[in-house]
GROMACS .gro file of C-alpha atoms in nm:
model
  443
    1MET     CA    1   9.049  20.356   9.066
    2GLN     CA    2   9.063  20.030   9.263
    3CYS     CA    3   8.731  20.110   9.433
    4LEU     CA    4   8.571  20.193   9.099
    5CYS     CA    5   8.692  19.868   8.944
    6HIS     CA    6   8.563  19.677   9.246
    7PHE     CA    7   8.220  19.842   9.209
    8GLN     CA    8   8.215  19.762   8.837
    9ALA     CA    9   8.297  19.399   8.912
   10LEU     CA   10   8.016  19.378   9.165
   11SER     CA   11   7.771  19.543   8.931
   12LEU     CA   12   7.829  19.273   8.672
   13LYS     CA   13   7.692  19.022   8.921
   14LEU     CA   14   7.366  19.212   8.988
   15PRO     CA   15   7.055  19.044   8.844
   16ARG     CA   16   6.888  19.200   8.544
   17PHE     CA   17   6.516  19.268   8.580
   18GLU     CA   18   6.314  19.175   8.276
   19THR     CA   19   6.033  19.400   8.155
   20ASP     CA   20   5.765  19.153   8.263
   21LEU     CA   21   5.865  19.216   8.627
   22SER     CA   22   5.805  19.591   8.605
   23MET     CA   23   5.481  19.764   8.698
   24GLN     CA   24   5.203  19.674   8.458
   25ARG     CA   25   5.127  19.922   8.188
   26PRO     CA   26   4.802  20.121   8.219
   27LYS     CA   27   4.509  19.974   8.031
   28ASN     CA   28   4.382  20.317   7.925
   29ARG     CA   29   4.022  20.218   7.986
   30ARG     CA   30   3.739  20.468   7.958
   31VAL     CA   31   3.588  20.556   8.297
   32VAL     CA   32   3.216  20.626   8.331
   33VAL     CA   33   2.989  20.748   8.609
   34ALA     CA   34   2.713  20.495   8.672
   35GLY     CA   35   2.537  20.643   8.976
   36TYR     CA   36   2.557  20.886   9.265
   37ALA     CA   37   2.413  20.981   9.601
   38THR     CA   38   2.414  21.306   9.795
   39ALA     CA   39   2.306  21.446  10.129
   40THR     CA   40   2.282  21.825  10.132
   41ALA     CA   41   2.122  22.117  10.312
   42LEU     CA   42   1.821  22.056  10.086
   43ALA     CA   43   1.766  21.684  10.143
   44SER     CA   44   1.921  21.362  10.267
   45ASP     CA   45   1.903  21.197   9.924
   46PHE     CA   46   1.983  21.297   9.568
   47ALA     CA   47   1.633  21.281   9.418
   48ALA     CA   48   1.490  21.532   9.665
   49THR     CA   49   1.799  21.753   9.643
   50TRP     CA   50   1.763  21.759   9.265
   51ARG     CA   51   1.397  21.857   9.278
   52ARG     CA   52   1.474  22.145   9.511
   53VAL     CA   53   1.779  22.280   9.327
   54LEU     CA   54   1.580  22.274   9.005
   55ALA     CA   55   1.310  22.475   9.181
   56GLY     CA   56   1.567  22.738   9.278
   57GLU     CA   57   1.546  22.671   9.652
   58ALA     CA   58   1.822  22.725   9.908
   59GLY     CA   59   1.856  22.510  10.220
   60PHE     CA   60   1.989  22.748  10.486
   61ARG     CA   61   1.859  22.806  10.837
   62ARG     CA   62   1.969  22.912  11.182
   63LEU     CA   63   2.205  22.668  11.348
   64SER     CA   64   2.033  22.393  11.550
   65ARG     CA   65   2.305  22.126  11.575
   66CYS     CA   66   2.469  22.310  11.867
   67ARG     CA   67   2.465  22.646  12.047
   68VAL     CA   68   2.725  22.907  11.947
   69GLU     CA   69   2.732  23.280  12.020
   70THR     CA   70   2.818  23.417  11.676
   71ARG     CA   71   2.660  23.611  11.393
   72SER     CA   72   2.782  23.332  11.160
   73ASN     CA   73   2.485  23.127  11.272
   74VAL     CA   74   2.325  23.064  10.933
   75VAL     CA   75   2.435  22.719  10.814
   76GLY     CA   76   2.341  22.427  10.593
   77GLU     CA   77   2.216  22.130  10.795
   78ILE     CA   78   2.108  21.803  10.636
   79PRO     CA   79   1.733  21.792  10.710
   80ASP     CA   80   1.591  21.489  10.890
   81TRP     CA   81   1.931  21.325  10.920
   82ASP     CA   82   1.963  21.097  11.223
   83PRO     CA   83   2.195  20.798  11.181
   84ALA     CA   84   2.039  20.628  11.485
   85LYS     CA   85   1.721  20.584  11.278
   86LEU     CA   86   1.896  20.393  11.000
   87PRO     CA   87   1.777  20.030  10.989
   88THR     CA   88   2.136  19.901  11.010
   89VAL     CA   89   2.234  20.109  11.316
   90ASN     CA   90   2.152  19.990  11.669
   91ALA     CA   91   2.190  20.194  11.989
   92LYS     CA   92   2.539  20.062  12.066
   93GLU     CA   93   2.666  20.131  11.715
   94ALA     CA   94   2.527  20.485  11.727
   95SER     CA   95   2.701  20.541  12.059
   96VAL     CA   96   3.049  20.412  11.981
   97TRP     CA   97   3.071  20.548  11.625
   98ASN     CA   98   3.013  20.909  11.727
   99ALA     CA   99   3.193  21.079  11.436
  100GLY     CA  100   2.905  21.187  11.216
  101TYR     CA  101   3.089  21.122  10.892
  102VAL     CA  102   3.110  20.747  10.955
  103PHE     CA  103   2.744  20.651  10.913
  104LEU     CA  104   2.690  20.928  10.659
  105THR     CA  105   2.957  20.767  10.441
  106VAL     CA  106   2.807  20.421  10.480
  107GLU     CA  107   2.459  20.544  10.387
  108MET     CA  108   2.579  20.746  10.087
  109CYS     CA  109   2.777  20.448   9.956
  110ARG     CA  110   2.468  20.230   9.997
  111GLN     CA  111   2.250  20.480   9.812
  112ALA     CA  112   2.508  20.527   9.536
  113LEU     CA  113   2.541  20.153   9.472
  114ALA     CA  114   2.163  20.125   9.460
  115ASP     CA  115   2.139  20.415   9.216
  116ALA     CA  116   2.397  20.254   8.989
  117GLY     CA  117   2.245  19.907   9.023
  118LEU     CA  118   2.584  19.761   9.118
  119VAL     CA  119   2.558  19.448   9.335
  120MET     CA  120   2.852  19.333   9.544
  121ASP     CA  121   2.935  18.969   9.480
  122GLY     CA  122   3.237  18.745   9.453
  123GLU     CA  123   3.335  18.903   9.123
  124SER     CA  124   3.265  19.271   9.182
  125ALA     CA  125   3.358  19.310   9.551
  126PRO     CA  126   3.736  19.256   9.517
  127ARG     CA  127   3.739  19.492   9.218
  128THR     CA  128   3.555  19.779   9.392
  129ALA     CA  129   3.762  20.057   9.552
  130CYS     CA  130   3.637  20.326   9.789
  131LEU     CA  131   3.792  20.673   9.805
  132ILE     CA  132   3.613  20.914  10.039
  133GLY     CA  133   3.775  21.246  10.131
  134SER     CA  134   3.705  21.477  10.423
  135ALA     CA  135   3.864  21.805  10.528
  136LEU     CA  136   3.802  21.775  10.902
  137ASN     CA  137   3.744  21.402  10.956
  138GLY     CA  138   3.613  21.306  11.302
  139SER     CA  139   3.645  21.644  11.474
  140ASP     CA  140   3.307  21.592  11.642
  141ALA     CA  141   3.424  21.265  11.801
  142TYR     CA  142   3.735  21.437  11.936
  143ARG     CA  143   3.518  21.708  12.088
  144ILE     CA  144   3.304  21.448  12.268
  145ALA     CA  145   3.614  21.268  12.396
  146MET     CA  146   3.769  21.589  12.526
  147GLY     CA  147   3.445  21.680  12.704
  148ASN     CA  148   3.433  21.337  12.869
  149TYR     CA  149   3.798  21.368  12.973
  150LEU     CA  150   3.754  21.712  13.131
  151GLU     CA  151   3.426  21.627  13.305
  152HIS     CA  152   3.471  21.262  13.402
  153GLY     CA  153   3.841  21.177  13.377
  154PRO     CA  154   4.078  20.980  13.152
  155LEU     CA  155   3.896  20.648  13.177
  156LYS     CA  156   3.593  20.799  13.006
  157VAL     CA  157   3.777  20.868  12.679
  158SER     CA  158   3.622  20.625  12.433
  159PRO     CA  159   3.842  20.338  12.309
  160TYR     CA  160   3.672  20.404  11.977
  161LEU     CA  161   3.814  20.759  11.958
  162LEU     CA  162   4.108  20.674  11.733
  163PRO     CA  163   3.904  20.472  11.482
  164ASN     CA  164   3.654  20.759  11.471
  165LEU     CA  165   3.937  20.998  11.384
  166CYS     CA  166   4.104  20.781  11.119
  167ALA     CA  167   4.033  20.934  10.778
  168ASN     CA  168   4.001  20.597  10.605
  169LEU     CA  169   3.766  20.452  10.866
  170PRO     CA  170   3.436  20.564  10.705
  171ALA     CA  171   3.532  20.391  10.379
  172GLY     CA  172   3.641  20.087  10.578
  173LYS     CA  173   3.314  20.081  10.771
  174ALA     CA  174   3.123  20.107  10.442
  175GLY     CA  175   3.316  19.807  10.313
  176MET     CA  176   3.226  19.609  10.626
  177GLU     CA  177   2.858  19.688  10.580
  178LEU     CA  178   2.835  19.665  10.200
  179GLY     CA  179   3.088  19.394  10.118
  180PHE     CA  180   3.347  19.551   9.884
  181THR     CA  181   3.712  19.458   9.943
  182GLY     CA  182   3.908  19.675   9.699
  183PRO     CA  183   4.149  19.951   9.811
  184ILE     CA  184   4.014  20.212  10.055
  185ILE     CA  185   4.178  20.556  10.060
  186SER     CA  186   4.090  20.896  10.204
  187PRO     CA  187   4.226  21.174   9.979
  188GLN     CA  188   4.295  21.483  10.190
  189GLY     CA  189   4.258  21.784   9.962
  190ALA     CA  190   4.066  22.023  10.188
  191CYS     CA  191   3.774  22.167   9.989
  192ALA     CA  192   3.895  21.989   9.674
  193SER     CA  193   3.890  21.645   9.839
  194GLY     CA  194   3.583  21.525   9.649
  195ASN     CA  195   3.739  21.601   9.312
  196HIS     CA  196   4.068  21.445   9.419
  197ALA     CA  197   3.879  21.128   9.513
  198ILE     CA  198   3.705  21.115   9.175
  199GLY     CA  199   4.027  21.186   8.987
  200LEU     CA  200   4.229  20.925   9.175
  201ALA     CA  201   3.954  20.665   9.142
  202ALA     CA  202   3.931  20.732   8.770
  203ARG     CA  203   4.305  20.679   8.732
  204MET     CA  204   4.289  20.352   8.928
  205ILE     CA  205   4.011  20.222   8.704
  206ARG     CA  206   4.178  20.347   8.387
  207ASP     CA  207   4.501  20.167   8.479
  208GLY     CA  208   4.333  19.842   8.581
  209ASP     CA  209   4.373  19.853   8.960
  210ALA     CA  210   3.994  19.840   9.004
  211ASP     CA  211   3.687  19.794   8.787
  212PHE     CA  212   3.455  19.999   9.007
  213ALA     CA  213   3.496  20.271   9.267
  214LEU     CA  214   3.291  20.465   9.518
  215ALA     CA  215   3.444  20.812   9.514
  216GLY     CA  216   3.355  21.139   9.682
  217GLY     CA  217   3.360  21.333  10.005
  218VAL     CA  218   3.177  21.358  10.338
  219GLU     CA  219   3.175  21.637  10.597
  220THR     CA  220   3.001  21.679  10.934
  221CYS     CA  221   3.152  22.007  11.046
  222LEU     CA  222   2.884  22.187  11.248
  223ILE     CA  223   3.047  22.195  11.590
  224PRO     CA  224   3.126  22.513  11.789
  225GLU     CA  225   3.504  22.516  11.743
  226ILE     CA  226   3.486  22.475  11.366
  227ILE     CA  227   3.209  22.734  11.329
  228LEU     CA  228   3.402  22.986  11.540
  229GLY     CA  229   3.728  22.912  11.361
  230PHE     CA  230   3.578  23.000  11.025
  231THR     CA  231   3.403  23.302  11.179
  232ASN     CA  232   3.724  23.442  11.327
  233MET     CA  233   3.920  23.398  11.005
  234LEU     CA  234   3.649  23.607  10.830
  235ALA     CA  235   3.559  23.327  10.588
  236THR     CA  236   3.188  23.278  10.665
  237ILE     CA  237   2.909  23.533  10.639
  238LYS     CA  238   2.813  23.727  10.950
  239VAL     CA  239   2.441  23.798  10.927
  240GLY     CA  240   2.365  24.136  11.086
  241GLU     CA  241   2.028  24.306  11.118
  242LYS     CA  242   2.079  24.501  10.795
  243ASP     CA  243   2.169  24.195  10.589
  244ARG     CA  244   1.895  24.053  10.365
  245ALA     CA  245   1.957  23.709  10.515
  246PHE     CA  246   1.864  23.830  10.864
  247SER     CA  247   1.493  23.788  10.796
  248ASP     CA  248   1.543  23.517  10.532
  249PRO     CA  249   1.843  23.289  10.601
  250ARG     CA  250   1.797  23.126  10.261
  251GLN     CA  251   1.960  23.435  10.106
  252ALA     CA  252   2.287  23.404  10.297
  253SER     CA  253   2.496  23.239  10.023
  254ARG     CA  254   2.528  23.451   9.708
  255PRO     CA  255   2.826  23.363   9.487
  256PHE     CA  256   2.928  23.624   9.228
  257SER     CA  257   2.667  23.861   9.374
  258LEU     CA  258   2.732  24.228   9.442
  259ASP     CA  259   2.674  24.183   9.817
  260ARG     CA  260   2.856  23.853   9.877
  261LYS     CA  261   3.015  23.848  10.222
  262GLY     CA  262   3.146  23.497  10.283
  263PHE     CA  263   3.040  23.136  10.250
  264VAL     CA  264   2.773  22.946  10.440
  265LEU     CA  265   2.923  22.651  10.626
  266ALA     CA  266   2.733  22.329  10.557
  267GLU     CA  267   2.743  21.961  10.629
  268GLY     CA  268   2.698  21.724  10.338
  269ALA     CA  269   2.811  21.422  10.141
  270GLY     CA  270   2.848  21.311   9.783
  271VAL     CA  271   2.951  20.970   9.647
  272LEU     CA  272   2.980  20.872   9.280
  273VAL     CA  273   3.001  20.520   9.141
  274LEU     CA  274   3.272  20.503   8.874
  275ALA     CA  275   3.325  20.204   8.646
  276ALA     CA  276   3.542  20.089   8.361
  277GLU     CA  277   3.327  20.115   8.050
  278GLU     CA  278   3.345  19.743   7.969
  279ALA     CA  279   3.274  19.649   8.332
  280ALA     CA  280   2.967  19.874   8.330
  281VAL     CA  281   2.845  19.711   8.008
  282SER     CA  282   2.901  19.359   8.141
  283ARG     CA  283   2.698  19.442   8.453
  284GLY     CA  284   2.421  19.619   8.265
  285LEU     CA  285   2.494  19.954   8.433
  286GLN     CA  286   2.368  20.271   8.266
  287ALA     CA  287   2.652  20.520   8.212
  288LYS     CA  288   2.552  20.879   8.288
  289ALA     CA  289   2.880  21.051   8.199
  290GLU     CA  290   3.246  20.989   8.128
  291VAL     CA  291   3.530  21.121   8.343
  292LEU     CA  292   3.714  21.278   8.054
  293GLY     CA  293   3.978  21.504   8.207
  294VAL     CA  294   4.159  21.559   8.538
  295GLY     CA  295   4.376  21.857   8.629
  296TRP     CA  296   4.545  21.897   8.967
  297ASN     CA  297   4.823  22.106   9.111
  298SER     CA  298   4.906  22.336   9.405
  299ASP     CA  299   4.959  22.709   9.446
  300ALA     CA  300   5.278  22.747   9.656
  301HIS     CA  301   5.132  23.086   9.739
  302HIS     CA  302   4.912  23.126  10.049
  303PHE     CA  303   4.719  22.900  10.284
  304THR     CA  304   4.379  23.054  10.199
  305ARG     CA  305   4.418  23.301   9.911
  306PRO     CA  306   4.416  23.141   9.562
  307ASN     CA  307   4.690  23.197   9.306
  308LEU     CA  308   4.560  23.298   8.963
  309THR     CA  309   4.856  23.152   8.773
  310THR     CA  310   4.833  22.799   8.912
  311VAL     CA  311   4.452  22.790   8.916
  312VAL     CA  312   4.457  22.876   8.544
  313GLN     CA  313   4.712  22.601   8.488
  314CYS     CA  314   4.488  22.352   8.672
  315MET     CA  315   4.180  22.430   8.462
  316ARG     CA  316   4.383  22.417   8.142
  317ALA     CA  317   4.533  22.084   8.245
  318ALA     CA  318   4.187  21.932   8.295
  319ILE     CA  319   4.068  22.056   7.956
  320ALA     CA  320   4.385  21.935   7.785
  321ASP     CA  321   4.367  21.596   7.959
  322ALA     CA  322   4.017  21.563   7.816
  323GLY     CA  323   4.158  21.619   7.467
  324LEU     CA  324   3.949  21.935   7.431
  325ALA     CA  325   3.991  22.304   7.363
  326PRO     CA  326   3.835  22.571   7.587
  327ALA     CA  327   3.568  22.636   7.322
  328ASP     CA  328   3.446  22.276   7.368
  329ILE     CA  329   3.336  22.340   7.727
  330GLY     CA  330   2.959  22.389   7.726
  331ALA     CA  331   2.904  22.479   8.093
  332ILE     CA  332   3.106  22.552   8.407
  333ASN     CA  333   3.034  22.437   8.759
  334ALA     CA  334   3.218  22.704   8.956
  335HIS     CA  335   3.384  22.665   9.295
  336GLY     CA  336   3.191  22.987   9.371
  337THR     CA  337   3.220  23.018   9.749
  338SER     CA  338   3.052  23.361   9.786
  339THR     CA  339   3.367  23.539   9.907
  340LYS     CA  340   3.492  23.860   9.749
  341ALA     CA  341   3.844  23.734   9.684
  342GLY     CA  342   3.758  23.377   9.589
  343ASP     CA  343   3.485  23.458   9.337
  344GLY     CA  344   3.686  23.746   9.193
  345THR     CA  345   3.994  23.533   9.137
  346GLU     CA  346   3.794  23.248   8.984
  347ALA     CA  347   3.631  23.498   8.747
  348ASP     CA  348   3.974  23.630   8.645
  349CYS     CA  349   4.093  23.272   8.582
  350LEU     CA  350   3.793  23.196   8.364
  351ARG     CA  351   3.856  23.513   8.162
  352GLU     CA  352   4.218  23.410   8.112
  353ILE     CA  353   4.120  23.067   7.979
  354PHE     CA  354   3.805  23.135   7.778
  355GLY     CA  355   3.854  23.497   7.668
  356ALA     CA  356   3.564  23.643   7.471
  357HIS     CA  357   3.404  23.297   7.451
  358LEU     CA  358   3.331  23.309   7.827
  359ALA     CA  359   3.016  23.515   7.771
  360LYS     CA  360   2.867  23.217   7.583
  361ILE     CA  361   2.927  22.965   7.864
  362PRO     CA  362   2.666  22.941   8.143
  363ILE     CA  363   2.809  22.914   8.494
  364SER     CA  364   2.647  22.749   8.797
  365ALA     CA  365   2.744  22.808   9.158
  366ASN     CA  366   2.572  22.531   9.356
  367LYS     CA  367   2.693  22.669   9.691
  368SER     CA  368   2.427  22.939   9.651
  369GLN     CA  369   2.174  22.663   9.730
  370ILE     CA  370   2.357  22.407   9.944
  371GLY     CA  371   2.640  22.604  10.105
  372HIS     CA  372   3.001  22.501  10.137
  373SER     CA  373   3.043  22.148  10.271
  374LEU     CA  374   3.424  22.157  10.254
  375GLY     CA  375   3.560  21.812  10.162
  376ALA     CA  376   3.218  21.699  10.036
  377ALA     CA  377   3.144  22.005   9.820
  378ALA     CA  378   3.320  21.902   9.498
  379ALA     CA  379   3.163  21.554   9.492
  380ILE     CA  380   2.812  21.691   9.546
  381GLU     CA  381   2.869  21.947   9.273
  382ALA     CA  382   3.004  21.681   9.036
  383ALA     CA  383   2.683  21.480   9.081
  384LEU     CA  384   2.471  21.791   9.020
  385ALA     CA  385   2.678  21.883   8.714
  386ILE     CA  386   2.638  21.536   8.562
  387GLU     CA  387   2.264  21.525   8.629
  388SER     CA  388   2.235  21.870   8.471
  389MET     CA  389   2.400  21.739   8.154
  390GLN     CA  390   2.168  21.439   8.161
  391GLN     CA  391   1.870  21.672   8.174
  392GLN     CA  392   2.031  21.933   7.941
  393VAL     CA  393   1.984  22.216   8.187
  394VAL     CA  394   2.213  22.450   8.378
  395LEU     CA  395   2.132  22.499   8.746
  396PRO     CA  396   2.082  22.851   8.879
  397THR     CA  397   2.303  23.069   9.093
  398VAL     CA  398   2.036  23.193   9.333
  399ASN     CA  399   2.027  23.504   9.553
  400HIS     CA  400   2.206  23.692   9.280
  401LEU     CA  401   2.238  24.069   9.255
  402PRO     CA  402   2.441  24.179   8.949
  403ASP     CA  403   2.798  24.288   9.021
  404PRO     CA  404   2.923  24.536   8.756
  405GLU     CA  405   3.276  24.395   8.795
  406LEU     CA  406   3.148  24.048   8.699
  407ALA     CA  407   2.901  24.157   8.430
  408ASP     CA  408   3.076  23.942   8.166
  409LEU     CA  409   2.992  23.619   8.357
  410ASP     CA  410   2.668  23.441   8.270
  411VAL     CA  411   2.591  23.293   8.613
  412VAL     CA  412   2.236  23.181   8.525
  413PRO     CA  413   2.078  23.397   8.795
  414ASN     CA  414   1.797  23.263   9.009
  415GLU     CA  415   1.627  23.017   8.768
  416PHE     CA  416   1.757  22.711   8.582
  417ARG     CA  417   1.801  22.730   8.206
  418ARG     CA  418   1.755  22.480   7.924
  419HIS     CA  419   2.088  22.439   7.750
  420SER     CA  420   2.233  22.188   7.502
  421TYR     CA  421   2.592  22.084   7.580
  422GLU     CA  422   2.823  21.783   7.597
  423HIS     CA  423   3.107  21.884   7.831
  424VAL     CA  424   3.118  22.050   8.173
  425LEU     CA  425   3.417  22.181   8.369
  426SER     CA  426   3.379  22.135   8.747
  427ASN     CA  427   3.618  22.336   8.967
  428ALA     CA  428   3.737  22.282   9.325
  429PHE     CA  429   4.003  22.468   9.522
  430GLY     CA  430   4.107  22.418   9.885
  431PHE     CA  431   4.298  22.562  10.177
  432GLY     CA  432   4.671  22.508  10.146
  433GLY     CA  433   4.653  22.597   9.778
  434THR     CA  434   4.529  22.260   9.652
  435ASN     CA  435   4.342  22.260   9.320
  436CYS     CA  436   4.154  21.990   9.131
  437CYS     CA  437   3.937  22.042   8.823
  438LEU     CA  438   3.744  21.777   8.633
  439VAL     CA  439   3.588  21.760   8.288
  440PHE     CA  440   3.287  21.532   8.237
  441ARG     CA  441   3.129  21.430   7.908
  442GLY     CA  442   2.758  21.360   7.903
  443LEU     CA  443   2.638  21.022   7.776
   0.00000   0.00000   0.00000
């Protein structure tokens, strides 16, 4: 009793914190998408990528980045991508920053800002955040360092190795080159990283922590160890002589198709410029879409196999956060990896949410054309989904052969379709059971 009384006496002397010292309340601002940039297996910029996806092309070819003895040798490489040829990169810079995702991030942020028309100045720079996710970060730089260590000794390990491996470094390097000084963060959500970046950036802008944000994902994953790792876990397609992709590598990725056999590993990048609505108006930026809903959770199930229950909850959360009902969704941008289990589970989840209405909703699987770029995939697909709403089309799922078990899904096979709609659901799921789904409204 004496100890209790003593504690009560002390507690009376503790200072009282007034409400104005607490964390500021969220401003609940609307968040819009003002621009974007992508680098994909089809092109190193968004305009060319868009032209080719609309034409129904796929960007796959035999691996040329390195030499690997494997039948999983059909990949998505960014064509004509050489950071050493960028006007801002000299020979020394290209040598010391040898993680491919560094300069790719800088260039995508530059292109995205240009697309949005957002200029960095004394007013905008401190209010611009950068959130760029990656699943594998600077694995290529580590490989180079290990080779130098084994062949030439410990003194030949680059002093730039650790910066090249730091997940936030590409965003930091972009800030050094482009001038923004807001928060830089690297969301690590495996293959959902791009959506996590967009969702987190939207929350920061909504709450008033930033007025603008560069958000997305970047991946440069085509090195032998990564390719073989995916091959040996039976995730990527093995192209044998009897496979239709043997003579035509462009047919290797076929989400929701009868003969899907695994995803096509690809490098890529996608960065979106987000803005508070009033900040976009004050700067004269043209809003392309609104980030209307975010849903995110985890499976607590398996490190690679998705969990139907929690994936359904994630999609429903995004739709509910948008203030919508499932019937309001006009199109779906599927995660659609081209694996038997992944596509089948996603289809089951969509049936659970949309019921009989699912047959009326067109579904795109962009990985049929650009492959699976891991941490970059969701951001690239978000940009494609928004541009599709802008143009009132739905992009095709190419290389498609009807699967009787998925006959109730309208996957827009092989050619794009004109379609009038206002809202799109964009799905992303990653290793470790991490899920993030977004709802965008067209403007």
